[in-house]
Amino acid sequence: MEDYFERLTNELLNKNNSLSYAQARTWVELLWEDFESTQAKTGNTYQGKQVTETVVRQLITHYGDKLHDFIATNPKYRDLLNKDDYLKH
Protein backbone atom coordinates (compact mmCIF):
# COMPACT_ATOMS: atom_id res chain seq x y z
CA MET A 1 0.00 0.00 0.00
CA GLU A 2 2.79 2.37 0.85
CA ASP A 3 4.08 2.27 -2.74
CA TYR A 4 0.64 3.16 -4.12
CA PHE A 5 0.15 6.01 -1.66
CA GLU A 6 3.63 7.39 -2.22
CA ARG A 7 3.31 7.30 -6.00
CA LEU A 8 -0.12 8.98 -5.96
CA THR A 9 0.97 11.56 -3.39
CA ASN A 10 3.86 12.60 -5.63
CA GLU A 11 1.51 12.84 -8.61
CA LEU A 12 -0.82 15.07 -6.63
CA LEU A 13 2.06 17.27 -5.49
CA ASN A 14 3.13 17.65 -9.12
CA LYS A 15 -0.41 18.70 -10.01
CA ASN A 16 -0.96 21.06 -7.06
CA ASN A 17 1.86 23.05 -5.51
CA SER A 18 -0.52 24.63 -2.97
CA LEU A 19 -0.62 21.41 -0.93
CA SER A 20 1.98 20.25 1.54
CA TYR A 21 3.20 16.68 1.46
CA ALA A 22 1.02 15.83 4.47
CA GLN A 23 -2.08 17.34 2.86
CA ALA A 24 -1.48 15.55 -0.44
CA ARG A 25 -0.93 12.24 1.34
CA THR A 26 -4.12 12.73 3.35
CA TRP A 27 -6.07 13.49 0.16
CA VAL A 28 -4.75 10.33 -1.49
CA GLU A 29 -5.71 8.21 1.49
CA LEU A 30 -9.17 9.80 1.72
CA LEU A 31 -9.86 9.31 -1.98
CA TRP A 32 -8.59 5.73 -1.84
CA GLU A 33 -10.68 4.79 1.18
CA ASP A 34 -13.76 6.58 -0.16
CA PHE A 35 -13.64 4.69 -3.46
CA GLU A 36 -13.11 1.32 -1.81
CA SER A 37 -15.83 1.86 0.80
CA THR A 38 -18.29 3.07 -1.84
CA GLN A 39 -17.61 -0.02 -3.92
CA ALA A 40 -18.18 -2.24 -0.89
CA LYS A 41 -21.42 -0.46 0.07
CA THR A 42 -22.82 -0.94 -3.41
CA GLY A 43 -22.04 -4.64 -3.29
CA ASN A 44 -19.46 -4.56 -6.07
CA THR A 45 -16.78 -7.22 -6.10
CA TYR A 46 -13.36 -5.97 -4.98
CA GLN A 47 -11.37 -5.35 -8.15
CA GLY A 48 -7.95 -4.88 -6.61
CA LYS A 49 -5.52 -2.14 -5.78
CA GLN A 50 -4.69 -1.45 -9.42
CA VAL A 51 -8.29 -0.43 -10.15
CA THR A 52 -8.40 1.79 -7.07
CA GLU A 53 -5.10 3.36 -8.07
CA THR A 54 -6.48 4.09 -11.54
CA VAL A 55 -9.59 5.77 -10.13
CA VAL A 56 -7.61 7.88 -7.65
CA ARG A 57 -5.19 8.85 -10.43
CA GLN A 58 -8.14 9.97 -12.59
CA LEU A 59 -9.46 12.08 -9.71
CA ILE A 60 -6.03 13.64 -9.25
CA THR A 61 -5.78 14.33 -12.98
CA HIS A 62 -9.18 16.04 -13.10
CA TYR A 63 -9.40 17.73 -9.70
CA GLY A 64 -5.92 17.68 -8.17
CA ASP A 65 -5.13 21.28 -8.99
CA LYS A 66 -8.30 22.42 -7.19
CA LEU A 67 -8.17 20.35 -3.99
CA HIS A 68 -6.70 23.19 -1.93
CA ASP A 69 -9.87 25.19 -2.69
CA PHE A 70 -11.97 22.38 -1.25
CA ILE A 71 -10.12 22.69 2.06
CA ALA A 72 -10.95 26.36 2.31
CA THR A 73 -14.68 25.91 1.72
CA ASN A 74 -15.37 22.75 3.73
CA PRO A 75 -14.83 23.09 7.48
CA LYS A 76 -15.41 19.36 7.98
CA TYR A 77 -12.07 18.63 6.32
CA ARG A 78 -10.18 21.81 7.19
CA ASP A 79 -8.80 20.57 10.50
CA LEU A 80 -7.84 17.18 9.13
CA LEU A 81 -6.13 18.56 6.07
CA ASN A 82 -4.37 21.46 7.77
CA LYS A 83 -2.30 19.27 10.04
CA ASP A 84 1.28 19.28 8.82
CA ASP A 85 2.85 17.95 11.98
CA TYR A 86 1.78 14.30 11.84
CA LEU A 87 3.52 13.36 8.61
CA LYS A 88 7.13 14.09 7.90
CA HIS A 89 8.65 13.59 4.49
PDB file of C-alpha atoms in Angstrom:
ATOM      1  CA  MET A   1       0.000   0.000   0.000  1.00  0.00           C
ATOM      2  CA  GLU A   2       2.789   2.371   0.846  1.00  0.00           C
ATOM      3  CA  ASP A   3       4.075   2.274  -2.742  1.00  0.00           C
ATOM      4  CA  TYR A   4       0.639   3.158  -4.116  1.00  0.00           C
ATOM      5  CA  PHE A   5       0.150   6.012  -1.657  1.00  0.00           C
ATOM      6  CA  GLU A   6       3.630   7.392  -2.217  1.00  0.00           C
ATOM      7  CA  ARG A   7       3.308   7.300  -5.999  1.00  0.00           C
ATOM      8  CA  LEU A   8      -0.117   8.985  -5.963  1.00  0.00           C
ATOM      9  CA  THR A   9       0.972  11.564  -3.392  1.00  0.00           C
ATOM     10  CA  ASN A  10       3.855  12.600  -5.629  1.00  0.00           C
ATOM     11  CA  GLU A  11       1.514  12.837  -8.610  1.00  0.00           C
ATOM     12  CA  LEU A  12      -0.821  15.071  -6.629  1.00  0.00           C
ATOM     13  CA  LEU A  13       2.058  17.270  -5.493  1.00  0.00           C
ATOM     14  CA  ASN A  14       3.135  17.655  -9.120  1.00  0.00           C
ATOM     15  CA  LYS A  15      -0.409  18.701 -10.006  1.00  0.00           C
ATOM     16  CA  ASN A  16      -0.964  21.056  -7.055  1.00  0.00           C
ATOM     17  CA  ASN A  17       1.859  23.049  -5.507  1.00  0.00           C
ATOM     18  CA  SER A  18      -0.519  24.625  -2.965  1.00  0.00           C
ATOM     19  CA  LEU A  19      -0.617  21.410  -0.928  1.00  0.00           C
ATOM     20  CA  SER A  20       1.983  20.253   1.542  1.00  0.00           C
ATOM     21  CA  TYR A  21       3.198  16.675   1.461  1.00  0.00           C
ATOM     22  CA  ALA A  22       1.016  15.830   4.468  1.00  0.00           C
ATOM     23  CA  GLN A  23      -2.079  17.338   2.864  1.00  0.00           C
ATOM     24  CA  ALA A  24      -1.477  15.551  -0.435  1.00  0.00           C
ATOM     25  CA  ARG A  25      -0.932  12.243   1.337  1.00  0.00           C
ATOM     26  CA  THR A  26      -4.124  12.734   3.350  1.00  0.00           C
ATOM     27  CA  TRP A  27      -6.069  13.486   0.164  1.00  0.00           C
ATOM     28  CA  VAL A  28      -4.750  10.334  -1.493  1.00  0.00           C
ATOM     29  CA  GLU A  29      -5.707   8.205   1.494  1.00  0.00           C
ATOM     30  CA  LEU A  30      -9.173   9.804   1.723  1.00  0.00           C
ATOM     31  CA  LEU A  31      -9.859   9.315  -1.983  1.00  0.00           C
ATOM     32  CA  TRP A  32      -8.588   5.728  -1.842  1.00  0.00           C
ATOM     33  CA  GLU A  33     -10.683   4.794   1.180  1.00  0.00           C
ATOM     34  CA  ASP A  34     -13.757   6.576  -0.162  1.00  0.00           C
ATOM     35  CA  PHE A  35     -13.637   4.691  -3.459  1.00  0.00           C
ATOM     36  CA  GLU A  36     -13.105   1.323  -1.812  1.00  0.00           C
ATOM     37  CA  SER A  37     -15.830   1.859   0.796  1.00  0.00           C
ATOM     38  CA  THR A  38     -18.292   3.073  -1.842  1.00  0.00           C
ATOM     39  CA  GLN A  39     -17.612  -0.020  -3.919  1.00  0.00           C
ATOM     40  CA  ALA A  40     -18.183  -2.239  -0.885  1.00  0.00           C
ATOM     41  CA  LYS A  41     -21.421  -0.459   0.070  1.00  0.00           C
ATOM     42  CA  THR A  42     -22.825  -0.942  -3.409  1.00  0.00           C
ATOM     43  CA  GLY A  43     -22.036  -4.637  -3.292  1.00  0.00           C
ATOM     44  CA  ASN A  44     -19.464  -4.558  -6.071  1.00  0.00           C
ATOM     45  CA  THR A  45     -16.778  -7.216  -6.096  1.00  0.00           C
ATOM     46  CA  TYR A  46     -13.361  -5.971  -4.984  1.00  0.00           C
ATOM     47  CA  GLN A  47     -11.372  -5.354  -8.147  1.00  0.00           C
ATOM     48  CA  GLY A  48      -7.955  -4.879  -6.613  1.00  0.00           C
ATOM     49  CA  LYS A  49      -5.519  -2.142  -5.777  1.00  0.00           C
ATOM     50  CA  GLN A  50      -4.691  -1.452  -9.416  1.00  0.00           C
ATOM     51  CA  VAL A  51      -8.291  -0.430 -10.148  1.00  0.00           C
ATOM     52  CA  THR A  52      -8.402   1.790  -7.071  1.00  0.00           C
ATOM     53  CA  GLU A  53      -5.100   3.363  -8.069  1.00  0.00           C
ATOM     54  CA  THR A  54      -6.478   4.089 -11.544  1.00  0.00           C
ATOM     55  CA  VAL A  55      -9.595   5.765 -10.132  1.00  0.00           C
ATOM     56  CA  VAL A  56      -7.613   7.883  -7.651  1.00  0.00           C
ATOM     57  CA  ARG A  57      -5.189   8.846 -10.426  1.00  0.00           C
ATOM     58  CA  GLN A  58      -8.137   9.972 -12.586  1.00  0.00           C
ATOM     59  CA  LEU A  59      -9.461  12.081  -9.706  1.00  0.00           C
ATOM     60  CA  ILE A  60      -6.028  13.639  -9.252  1.00  0.00           C
ATOM     61  CA  THR A  61      -5.784  14.333 -12.981  1.00  0.00           C
ATOM     62  CA  HIS A  62      -9.178  16.042 -13.103  1.00  0.00           C
ATOM     63  CA  TYR A  63      -9.402  17.732  -9.696  1.00  0.00           C
ATOM     64  CA  GLY A  64      -5.919  17.685  -8.171  1.00  0.00           C
ATOM     65  CA  ASP A  65      -5.128  21.284  -8.988  1.00  0.00           C
ATOM     66  CA  LYS A  66      -8.300  22.423  -7.186  1.00  0.00           C
ATOM     67  CA  LEU A  67      -8.171  20.351  -3.995  1.00  0.00           C
ATOM     68  CA  HIS A  68      -6.699  23.193  -1.930  1.00  0.00           C
ATOM     69  CA  ASP A  69      -9.872  25.193  -2.693  1.00  0.00           C
ATOM     70  CA  PHE A  70     -11.974  22.378  -1.251  1.00  0.00           C
ATOM     71  CA  ILE A  71     -10.121  22.686   2.058  1.00  0.00           C
ATOM     72  CA  ALA A  72     -10.951  26.361   2.314  1.00  0.00           C
ATOM     73  CA  THR A  73     -14.678  25.905   1.720  1.00  0.00           C
ATOM     74  CA  ASN A  74     -15.368  22.745   3.726  1.00  0.00           C
ATOM     75  CA  PRO A  75     -14.832  23.090   7.476  1.00  0.00           C
ATOM     76  CA  LYS A  76     -15.411  19.357   7.980  1.00  0.00           C
ATOM     77  CA  TYR A  77     -12.069  18.625   6.322  1.00  0.00           C
ATOM     78  CA  ARG A  78     -10.184  21.810   7.194  1.00  0.00           C
ATOM     79  CA  ASP A  79      -8.798  20.570  10.502  1.00  0.00           C
ATOM     80  CA  LEU A  80      -7.842  17.176   9.135  1.00  0.00           C
ATOM     81  CA  LEU A  81      -6.128  18.562   6.071  1.00  0.00           C
ATOM     82  CA  ASN A  82      -4.366  21.458   7.769  1.00  0.00           C
ATOM     83  CA  LYS A  83      -2.297  19.269  10.045  1.00  0.00           C
ATOM     84  CA  ASP A  84       1.284  19.279   8.824  1.00  0.00           C
ATOM     85  CA  ASP A  85       2.848  17.950  11.982  1.00  0.00           C
ATOM     86  CA  TYR A  86       1.781  14.301  11.837  1.00  0.00           C
ATOM     87  CA  LEU A  87       3.519  13.360   8.609  1.00  0.00           C
ATOM     88  CA  LYS A  88       7.132  14.094   7.905  1.00  0.00           C
ATOM     89  CA  HIS A  89       8.646  13.591   4.486  1.00  0.00           C
TER      90      HIS A  89
END
